[in-house]
XYZ file of C-alpha atoms in Angstrom:
609
model
C -15.702 -166.736 -7.201
C -16.804 -163.154 -6.859
C -16.047 -162.479 -10.526
C -18.018 -165.548 -11.573
C -20.977 -164.440 -9.513
C -20.808 -160.984 -11.043
C -20.546 -162.430 -14.554
C -23.530 -164.754 -14.113
C -25.706 -161.960 -12.728
C -25.241 -160.008 -15.954
C -26.026 -162.938 -18.259
C -29.067 -162.340 -20.541
C -32.284 -163.831 -19.169
C -34.577 -165.947 -21.335
C -38.056 -164.358 -21.674
C -41.036 -166.353 -20.485
C -44.527 -166.453 -21.977
C -47.601 -165.739 -19.824
C -49.730 -168.827 -19.265
C -53.406 -167.923 -19.629
C -55.987 -169.801 -17.571
C -58.839 -169.749 -20.075
C -61.460 -170.837 -17.559
C -60.394 -168.018 -15.248
C -60.475 -165.569 -18.144
C -63.977 -166.699 -19.136
C -65.101 -166.249 -15.534
C -63.644 -162.726 -15.598
C -65.514 -161.938 -18.822
C -68.835 -163.276 -17.611
C -68.758 -161.657 -14.169
C -66.973 -158.356 -14.780
C -66.735 -157.338 -18.448
C -70.132 -158.378 -19.761
C -73.459 -157.626 -18.103
C -75.100 -160.864 -19.237
C -74.307 -164.151 -21.051
C -76.528 -162.963 -23.898
C -73.628 -160.987 -25.377
C -72.261 -164.225 -26.866
C -74.825 -163.935 -29.667
C -73.910 -160.332 -30.313
C -70.258 -161.394 -30.719
C -71.243 -164.119 -33.196
C -73.429 -161.718 -35.180
C -70.708 -159.104 -35.061
C -68.048 -161.469 -36.388
C -70.364 -162.603 -39.184
C -71.305 -159.053 -40.220
C -67.658 -157.923 -40.122
C -66.653 -160.869 -42.302
C -69.322 -159.986 -44.882
C -68.253 -156.331 -44.793
C -64.639 -157.367 -45.417
C -65.594 -159.566 -48.364
C -67.799 -156.917 -49.922
C -64.960 -154.415 -49.731
C -63.204 -156.621 -52.326
C -66.295 -158.165 -53.989
C -69.162 -155.632 -53.909
C -71.621 -158.180 -55.324
C -70.744 -160.974 -52.885
C -73.714 -162.568 -51.081
C -74.548 -161.101 -47.658
C -76.324 -163.739 -45.588
C -76.193 -164.854 -41.968
C -78.101 -167.997 -40.970
C -78.512 -169.123 -37.350
C -79.777 -172.574 -36.318
C -80.447 -173.612 -32.713
C -81.151 -177.244 -31.896
C -80.673 -179.555 -28.922
C -78.251 -177.503 -26.833
C -76.080 -176.504 -29.782
C -75.911 -173.511 -32.087
C -74.738 -173.078 -35.672
C -74.031 -169.671 -37.240
C -73.232 -169.523 -40.963
C -72.071 -166.464 -42.905
C -70.998 -165.702 -46.478
C -68.123 -163.530 -45.356
C -64.442 -163.333 -46.232
C -63.556 -166.543 -44.399
C -60.169 -167.745 -43.093
C -57.295 -169.779 -44.453
C -55.242 -172.178 -42.321
C -52.569 -169.543 -41.697
C -55.294 -167.035 -40.732
C -56.634 -169.500 -38.185
C -53.239 -170.023 -36.565
C -52.526 -166.308 -36.572
C -55.914 -164.967 -35.485
C -58.065 -167.476 -33.623
C -55.295 -169.005 -31.546
C -54.019 -165.705 -30.135
C -56.179 -164.158 -27.434
C -56.638 -160.417 -27.872
C -55.723 -160.234 -31.554
C -58.403 -158.947 -33.889
C -59.108 -160.448 -37.298
C -59.663 -156.900 -38.447
C -55.883 -156.366 -38.216
C -55.242 -158.857 -40.973
C -53.438 -157.592 -44.040
C -55.734 -156.137 -46.680
C -58.519 -155.199 -44.241
C -57.171 -151.925 -42.883
C -58.873 -149.869 -45.550
C -62.340 -150.997 -44.485
C -61.704 -151.119 -40.757
C -64.039 -148.149 -40.138
C -66.943 -150.304 -41.346
C -66.355 -153.011 -38.742
C -68.421 -153.301 -35.596
C -65.706 -154.908 -33.480
C -62.551 -153.068 -32.567
C -61.084 -155.047 -29.683
C -60.435 -158.577 -30.920
C -62.124 -160.400 -28.047
C -64.032 -162.301 -30.753
C -65.002 -165.882 -30.140
C -63.562 -165.868 -26.639
C -66.850 -164.391 -25.364
C -68.691 -167.484 -26.629
C -67.026 -169.561 -23.904
C -69.386 -167.758 -21.516
C -72.092 -170.197 -22.717
C -70.137 -172.886 -24.612
C -67.782 -175.635 -23.460
C -66.618 -176.269 -27.037
C -66.382 -174.051 -30.146
C -65.867 -175.452 -33.627
C -65.175 -173.115 -36.563
C -65.207 -174.292 -40.190
C -64.077 -171.617 -42.636
C -63.047 -171.165 -46.255
C -61.163 -168.105 -47.447
C -62.571 -165.918 -50.224
C -59.162 -164.286 -50.691
C -57.403 -167.604 -51.345
C -59.852 -169.491 -53.586
C -57.615 -172.556 -53.899
C -57.164 -173.022 -50.172
C -59.133 -175.910 -48.634
C -61.614 -175.419 -45.789
C -60.032 -175.361 -42.346
C -61.438 -176.467 -39.000
C -60.506 -174.925 -35.633
C -61.873 -176.663 -32.540
C -61.317 -175.249 -29.042
C -62.345 -176.285 -25.539
C -62.798 -174.102 -22.489
C -59.682 -175.646 -20.918
C -57.567 -173.649 -23.383
C -56.698 -176.452 -25.802
C -57.416 -176.336 -29.538
C -56.809 -178.293 -32.730
C -56.547 -177.175 -36.345
C -56.945 -179.349 -39.430
C -57.822 -178.962 -43.107
C -60.995 -180.504 -44.518
C -62.081 -181.758 -47.928
C -63.697 -179.209 -50.262
C -67.118 -180.723 -49.664
C -67.034 -179.639 -45.998
C -67.412 -175.995 -47.086
C -67.850 -175.560 -50.853
C -68.315 -171.765 -50.770
C -66.325 -169.036 -48.994
C -67.513 -168.079 -45.537
C -67.534 -169.359 -41.984
C -69.675 -171.657 -39.855
C -69.393 -171.508 -36.062
C -70.696 -174.422 -33.960
C -71.257 -174.024 -30.225
C -71.865 -176.826 -27.706
C -73.537 -175.534 -24.536
C -71.862 -175.635 -21.149
C -73.692 -177.415 -18.349
C -76.427 -175.282 -16.829
C -76.631 -172.623 -19.566
C -78.425 -174.548 -22.307
C -81.391 -172.159 -22.078
C -79.279 -169.501 -23.827
C -79.059 -171.705 -26.927
C -82.754 -172.534 -27.355
C -84.331 -171.386 -30.636
C -86.850 -169.117 -28.907
C -84.171 -167.371 -26.843
C -81.761 -167.110 -29.787
C -84.445 -165.562 -32.035
C -85.347 -162.990 -29.352
C -81.687 -162.092 -28.819
C -80.953 -161.890 -32.538
C -83.868 -159.512 -33.110
C -82.873 -157.452 -30.110
C -79.263 -157.085 -31.202
C -79.580 -157.184 -34.987
C -82.890 -155.672 -36.116
C -81.101 -152.773 -37.849
C -78.236 -154.739 -39.451
C -77.820 -154.046 -43.184
C -77.623 -157.729 -44.225
C -80.051 -160.662 -44.505
C -80.016 -162.322 -41.075
C -82.342 -165.209 -40.187
C -82.872 -167.617 -37.305
C -84.216 -170.718 -38.986
C -86.790 -169.296 -41.360
C -87.542 -166.221 -39.227
C -86.202 -162.855 -40.403
C -84.206 -160.880 -37.837
C -83.659 -157.562 -39.583
C -86.483 -155.029 -39.866
C -85.416 -152.258 -42.239
C -85.739 -149.422 -42.830
C -85.702 -148.250 -39.219
C -89.049 -146.916 -37.931
C -87.809 -143.302 -38.090
C -86.646 -143.696 -41.711
C -89.755 -145.349 -43.153
C -92.173 -143.498 -45.428
C -95.602 -142.853 -43.950
C -98.795 -141.615 -45.650
C -99.108 -138.615 -43.290
C -97.453 -136.913 -40.298
C -100.247 -138.255 -38.093
C -99.577 -141.775 -39.350
C -95.899 -141.372 -38.579
C -96.646 -140.198 -35.037
C -98.869 -143.232 -34.450
C -96.219 -145.623 -35.819
C -93.435 -144.079 -33.717
C -95.648 -144.168 -30.616
C -96.188 -147.890 -31.248
C -92.435 -148.386 -31.655
C -91.762 -146.529 -28.392
C -94.247 -148.726 -26.558
C -92.587 -151.865 -27.932
C -89.088 -150.704 -26.975
C -89.600 -148.750 -23.737
C -93.065 -149.748 -22.556
C -94.693 -146.302 -22.586
C -96.692 -144.179 -25.021
C -94.776 -140.925 -25.553
C -96.081 -137.385 -25.401
C -94.180 -136.685 -28.622
C -91.310 -137.911 -30.797
C -88.283 -135.768 -31.726
C -86.163 -136.572 -34.796
C -82.454 -136.802 -33.999
C -80.861 -136.762 -37.453
C -77.241 -135.537 -37.314
C -75.822 -136.453 -40.768
C -72.333 -135.127 -40.095
C -72.027 -137.466 -37.107
C -73.646 -140.388 -38.916
C -76.597 -140.445 -36.514
C -80.231 -141.227 -37.233
C -82.830 -141.842 -34.575
C -85.634 -140.509 -32.452
C -86.123 -139.216 -28.904
C -89.370 -140.122 -27.161
C -90.797 -137.686 -24.606
C -91.794 -139.395 -21.357
C -95.504 -139.099 -20.493
C -94.861 -138.541 -16.768
C -92.406 -136.535 -14.702
C -89.119 -138.109 -13.592
C -86.417 -136.999 -11.191
C -83.541 -135.023 -12.744
C -81.072 -137.338 -11.005
C -82.610 -140.489 -12.476
C -80.167 -141.949 -14.990
C -81.694 -142.214 -18.444
C -81.315 -145.465 -20.399
C -80.988 -144.834 -24.136
C -80.892 -147.553 -26.785
C -77.818 -147.138 -29.010
C -77.029 -149.127 -32.177
C -73.567 -149.059 -33.703
C -73.691 -149.612 -37.481
C -76.979 -151.430 -36.995
C -75.863 -153.630 -34.073
C -77.360 -152.923 -30.654
C -74.563 -151.604 -28.451
C -76.435 -150.836 -25.240
C -79.896 -150.353 -23.801
C -78.514 -148.231 -20.982
C -76.614 -145.471 -22.743
C -76.472 -142.773 -20.067
C -74.069 -140.141 -21.380
C -75.678 -139.639 -24.785
C -77.661 -136.465 -23.990
C -77.058 -133.368 -21.834
C -78.111 -133.760 -18.203
C -81.035 -131.369 -18.645
C -82.675 -133.645 -21.247
C -83.762 -136.200 -18.642
C -87.333 -136.123 -19.967
C -86.623 -138.153 -23.139
C -85.510 -141.682 -24.015
C -83.630 -142.210 -27.291
C -83.253 -144.917 -29.897
C -80.605 -144.240 -32.513
C -78.077 -145.758 -34.872
C -74.581 -144.319 -35.252
C -71.412 -145.093 -37.169
C -69.196 -142.490 -35.498
C -69.253 -143.195 -31.772
C -66.638 -145.401 -30.141
C -67.599 -148.347 -27.913
C -65.810 -149.407 -24.765
C -63.968 -152.741 -24.564
C -67.107 -154.620 -23.531
C -69.013 -152.937 -26.393
C -71.847 -152.301 -23.942
C -71.400 -148.538 -23.496
C -69.853 -145.510 -25.188
C -66.314 -144.248 -24.811
C -66.210 -140.686 -23.475
C -64.217 -138.682 -26.020
C -64.460 -135.506 -28.104
C -66.733 -137.181 -30.650
C -69.262 -138.170 -27.994
C -69.121 -134.661 -26.511
C -69.852 -133.155 -29.956
C -72.705 -135.607 -30.555
C -74.156 -134.823 -27.115
C -74.173 -131.127 -27.947
C -75.708 -131.724 -31.393
C -78.490 -133.914 -29.994
C -79.173 -131.335 -27.283
C -79.513 -128.722 -30.019
C -82.129 -130.899 -31.773
C -84.205 -131.013 -28.591
C -83.812 -127.231 -28.141
C -85.020 -126.708 -31.705
C -88.039 -128.900 -31.041
C -88.970 -126.815 -27.993
C -88.514 -123.575 -29.928
C -90.680 -124.940 -32.744
C -93.479 -125.834 -30.316
C -93.332 -122.346 -28.788
C -93.653 -120.773 -32.230
C -96.186 -123.072 -33.847
C -97.990 -125.371 -31.416
C -98.528 -123.682 -28.034
C -101.060 -126.287 -26.884
C -98.602 -129.162 -27.314
C -95.961 -127.062 -25.549
C -98.340 -126.376 -22.658
C -99.110 -130.108 -22.378
C -95.389 -130.859 -22.344
C -94.530 -128.198 -19.749
C -97.346 -129.357 -17.488
C -95.294 -132.535 -17.038
C -91.663 -131.582 -17.731
C -91.241 -127.903 -16.843
C -88.390 -128.870 -14.498
C -86.249 -130.105 -17.404
C -86.835 -126.953 -19.417
C -86.049 -124.783 -16.384
C -82.793 -126.694 -15.973
C -81.921 -125.883 -19.583
C -83.064 -122.265 -19.422
C -80.903 -121.370 -16.425
C -77.786 -121.946 -18.567
C -79.231 -120.869 -21.927
C -80.423 -117.270 -22.106
C -81.995 -117.797 -25.545
C -84.064 -120.685 -24.233
C -85.082 -118.623 -21.193
C -86.181 -115.812 -23.499
C -88.179 -118.263 -25.633
C -89.822 -119.975 -22.667
C -90.650 -116.808 -20.669
C -94.298 -116.783 -21.776
C -94.719 -120.479 -20.991
C -92.805 -121.683 -17.933
C -95.143 -121.840 -14.886
C -94.246 -120.315 -11.511
C -96.187 -120.231 -8.243
C -97.071 -116.619 -7.394
C -99.438 -114.653 -5.188
C -101.504 -114.142 -8.377
C -101.718 -117.906 -9.053
C -99.728 -119.951 -11.574
C -98.157 -117.455 -13.984
C -95.216 -117.180 -16.344
C -92.421 -114.753 -15.470
C -93.373 -112.639 -18.477
C -96.978 -112.227 -17.340
C -95.983 -111.572 -13.718
C -93.428 -108.924 -14.720
C -96.088 -107.137 -16.804
C -98.392 -106.954 -13.770
C -95.869 -105.833 -11.142
C -93.232 -103.091 -11.422
C -90.990 -104.992 -8.964
C -90.662 -108.766 -9.154
C -90.425 -109.823 -5.516
C -89.502 -113.418 -4.729
C -88.687 -115.634 -1.775
C -85.868 -118.192 -1.778
C -87.735 -120.857 0.172
C -91.215 -122.329 0.095
C -91.591 -121.640 3.824
C -90.872 -117.937 3.366
C -93.432 -117.759 0.558
C -96.086 -119.389 2.737
C -95.358 -116.893 5.503
C -95.669 -113.756 3.447
C -97.903 -114.620 0.489
C -101.336 -113.927 2.080
C -100.235 -110.653 3.658
C -98.191 -109.430 0.697
C -101.070 -110.141 -1.660
C -103.482 -108.193 0.551
C -101.075 -105.246 0.517
C -100.848 -105.355 -3.304
C -97.280 -106.734 -3.300
C -96.768 -109.508 -5.850
C -94.463 -112.353 -4.816
C -93.057 -115.378 -6.666
C -92.203 -118.589 -4.852
C -88.547 -119.171 -5.708
C -88.186 -122.124 -3.374
C -88.603 -124.820 -5.998
C -85.718 -126.304 -7.992
C -84.081 -123.765 -10.363
C -86.763 -121.079 -9.774
C -84.639 -118.562 -7.849
C -81.878 -118.756 -10.461
C -84.323 -118.100 -13.302
C -86.008 -115.201 -11.496
C -82.639 -113.555 -10.842
C -81.710 -114.053 -14.519
C -84.879 -112.285 -15.663
C -83.311 -108.799 -16.143
C -80.699 -110.285 -18.499
C -83.375 -111.339 -20.991
C -85.974 -108.682 -20.129
C -84.074 -105.403 -19.733
C -85.567 -102.930 -17.274
C -87.142 -105.574 -15.044
C -86.497 -104.991 -11.343
C -86.057 -108.140 -9.254
C -85.850 -108.043 -5.442
C -85.756 -110.728 -2.789
C -88.576 -110.360 -0.277
C -87.549 -110.822 3.351
C -89.183 -110.234 6.727
C -87.996 -106.614 6.903
C -89.518 -105.823 3.493
C -92.862 -107.344 4.473
C -92.920 -105.489 7.763
C -92.105 -102.235 5.962
C -95.211 -102.686 3.780
C -97.477 -103.009 6.819
C -99.082 -99.853 8.223
C -97.696 -98.503 11.484
C -100.130 -97.999 14.389
C -100.761 -94.488 15.625
C -98.125 -93.617 18.259
C -100.689 -92.649 20.882
C -102.587 -95.933 20.465
C -99.402 -97.975 20.653
C -98.352 -96.075 23.804
C -101.713 -96.912 25.395
C -101.021 -100.601 24.733
C -97.447 -100.531 26.041
C -98.285 -102.608 29.149
C -99.931 -105.311 26.999
C -96.984 -105.346 24.562
C -94.475 -105.578 27.403
C -96.175 -108.705 28.794
C -96.399 -110.273 25.299
C -92.722 -109.555 24.553
C -91.595 -110.970 27.871
C -93.574 -114.144 27.181
C -91.986 -114.800 23.744
C -88.481 -113.556 24.497
C -87.255 -116.985 25.673
C -88.321 -118.355 22.276
C -86.161 -115.818 20.413
C -89.169 -113.916 19.056
C -90.034 -110.206 19.233
C -93.590 -108.774 19.193
C -94.574 -105.805 17.025
C -97.929 -104.125 16.401
C -99.048 -103.217 12.870
C -102.251 -102.667 10.896
C -102.705 -104.831 7.831
C -105.176 -106.768 5.739
C -106.823 -109.181 5.593
C -108.562 -108.329 8.880
C -109.207 -112.024 9.524
C -105.489 -112.683 10.192
C -104.802 -111.869 13.852
C -101.040 -112.444 13.822
C -98.230 -113.096 11.377
C -94.988 -114.937 12.158
C -92.026 -113.577 10.202
C -88.411 -114.628 10.159
C -85.629 -115.042 7.613
C -82.725 -117.415 7.110
C -80.455 -115.340 9.362
C -82.993 -115.468 12.178
C -83.473 -119.217 11.779
C -79.705 -119.717 11.782
C -79.358 -117.741 15.008
C -82.212 -119.733 16.534
C -80.564 -123.032 15.626
C -77.238 -121.788 17.061
C -78.875 -120.823 20.348
C -80.592 -124.230 20.651
C -77.299 -126.037 19.968
C -75.545 -123.879 22.570
C -78.134 -124.835 25.205
C -77.516 -128.556 24.642
C -73.705 -128.377 24.303
C -71.067 -128.846 26.973
C -69.140 -125.827 28.342
C -66.477 -125.906 25.628
C -68.884 -126.064 22.695
C -71.284 -123.635 24.338
C -68.440 -121.115 24.485
C -67.546 -121.690 20.840
C -71.160 -121.427 19.691
C -71.659 -118.354 21.847
C -68.739 -116.670 20.088
C -70.533 -117.264 16.758
C -73.582 -115.275 17.832
C -74.224 -112.560 15.305
C -76.354 -109.474 15.174
C -78.963 -111.178 13.001
C -82.567 -110.004 13.463
C -84.797 -112.210 15.530
C -88.082 -113.699 14.399
C -91.080 -111.499 15.032
C -94.770 -111.983 15.776
C -96.669 -109.180 14.036
C -100.021 -108.527 15.753
C -102.777 -107.081 13.565
C -104.239 -104.046 15.315
C -107.235 -104.135 12.964
C -108.253 -107.633 14.040
C -111.129 -107.695 16.607
C -109.573 -110.556 18.590
C -106.299 -108.648 19.013
C -108.224 -105.615 20.229
C -110.033 -107.707 22.869
C -106.839 -109.411 24.042
C -105.008 -106.074 24.277
C -107.712 -104.772 26.604
C -107.273 -107.596 29.122
C -105.925 -106.636 32.528
C -104.719 -110.075 33.648
C -100.984 -110.488 32.773
C -101.212 -114.292 33.052
C -104.128 -114.432 30.612
C -102.357 -112.024 28.232
C -99.340 -114.350 28.294
C -101.453 -117.430 27.531
C -103.251 -115.630 24.692
C -99.926 -114.451 23.230
C -98.587 -118.008 23.248
C -101.755 -119.160 21.489
C -101.391 -116.484 18.806
C -97.734 -117.441 18.325
C -98.565 -121.128 17.884
C -101.422 -120.387 15.488
C -99.170 -118.139 13.385
C -96.532 -120.901 13.172
C -99.162 -123.390 11.994
C -100.484 -120.925 9.397
C -96.946 -120.517 8.021
C -96.652 -124.350 7.831
C -93.339 -124.173 9.634
C -91.965 -127.314 11.328
C -92.453 -127.076 15.093
C -89.527 -127.335 17.489
C -90.033 -129.245 20.759
C -90.265 -125.892 22.552
C -93.000 -124.740 20.138
C -95.008 -127.947 20.633
C -94.721 -127.594 24.397
C -95.891 -123.973 24.132
C -98.961 -124.954 22.095
C -99.941 -127.627 24.615
C -99.409 -125.227 27.503
C -101.447 -122.463 25.852
C -104.292 -124.830 24.983
C -104.508 -126.167 28.553
C -104.258 -122.615 29.935
C -107.152 -121.386 27.819
C -109.287 -124.391 28.844
C -108.538 -123.744 32.504
C -109.383 -120.074 32.122
C -112.642 -120.879 30.305
C -113.791 -123.458 32.859
C -112.676 -121.214 35.737
C -114.892 -118.416 34.387
C -117.867 -120.759 33.997
C -117.575 -121.690 37.690
C -118.186 -118.062 38.561
C -114.631 -117.185 39.516
C -113.463 -114.547 36.986
């Protein structure tokens, strides 16, 4: 018994064939592989064009026509392609996943086919409950026409027909609409889809009597003048994308089989916004949302192009990321670089108009491309204490290029630094600090230095020691008042005279301030941990202007309480001038100082100084 059991367990097992639920597969296609039911027409067009391409590989003078007829919830697509024999039908149409392009004799022209994945007519079940194909082979002239009829339940029939059913080689596909999707087979919808997908196809395609193809492509047509071409391309951009471009950039890359145009957006967009480019593969629209076609820095353009070298994904709705796409991306980026360089050399006004909108994109490119940074130095705008200037112009004016890393720091120091003759660039905007620090690499000899609170304070004039000693009592009261807020008080002389006080801090001081606030609100354990992180970072400082008349009057007061209230008021006003966000403690201080000054003023009016 044991030996029999052992023997039977080693007996060869009969293989089983997977049973495919066609309705489930169609549901998978329509909800997960394809973005919309409209792709059914692309598949039909694609099959027809591939069949014509295959026939012309053997008969170069063979007719090249595709005719589409939509009527009463049904669709008929006729082509003059290579056609199928009865054995072809059994071999190709009845086996899901097999491509007709694998048939014997077609390998040599496979590169000219649009389809590469053999999904074929299966996609038509997204809109059709029944598909009927009538075909006659051009390779087997004596073979009769053959009919293949399939339903969405997975059943099909095959039969031969009399010669009169299809006198000439080619294929006719009949679709009968599924319930609820008949709108996809109306003549108006079919014509719109055919033009959308097939406007650049190389063959004669018509829906009824209406032509679908529109060749040559707008970027390949002859125009009477460059101005006429710009107008025509602007019209094309508006039809395709809905905007009138600032300019159009040719994207011809012959070695990669690419022809097209990039349209420059007329308004600024976020660098993180995904661009949607319109990509045709051998004339057939592949996608309207091609995102990986250009380098990330080129977010200011939208492209339309036709290619015969890029590889589509299985759904044929996007591009496969491979070495070819990477090379094409680099080549297209180089075309846009060349366009920018050409504007800088020959049309500075158009470049200025472009940079006024899209300087962020060019800065993104320049931070990784020293040649582009060198080219754009005279043009890229930066916010400085001298107004909007290029780095080149600013570096010519100032022996040291000072910059701040944040907008807040620039707002703190800009008025004072400018009055002291110190030029400062605001490096707080996207990419600006990186470009400023890269300046010496493309402009040898340029000195770049970050401007912090210590540097600003060092440029302010010290007060005579005797005068500062005379004000020691006043300064002691002021320092005691602001010490709980983590702020020191110093006395300096600086211009403009109208500024009574200046609030200065740096990132280290702000970090220490945030740590101290967190420690106050934490429990004993976390307070101990945060306390151990306390560093020797400098504290914020309130710099009082000894030249300002108001500071002189306040420093002569004898009432410590009034000096404290005035100091709090100066601190709050300096924070507001620096446009710094106020902490709860700062807001409370401002309210307290305001009420204190009102009380003091009304108390004095009552005759009680």
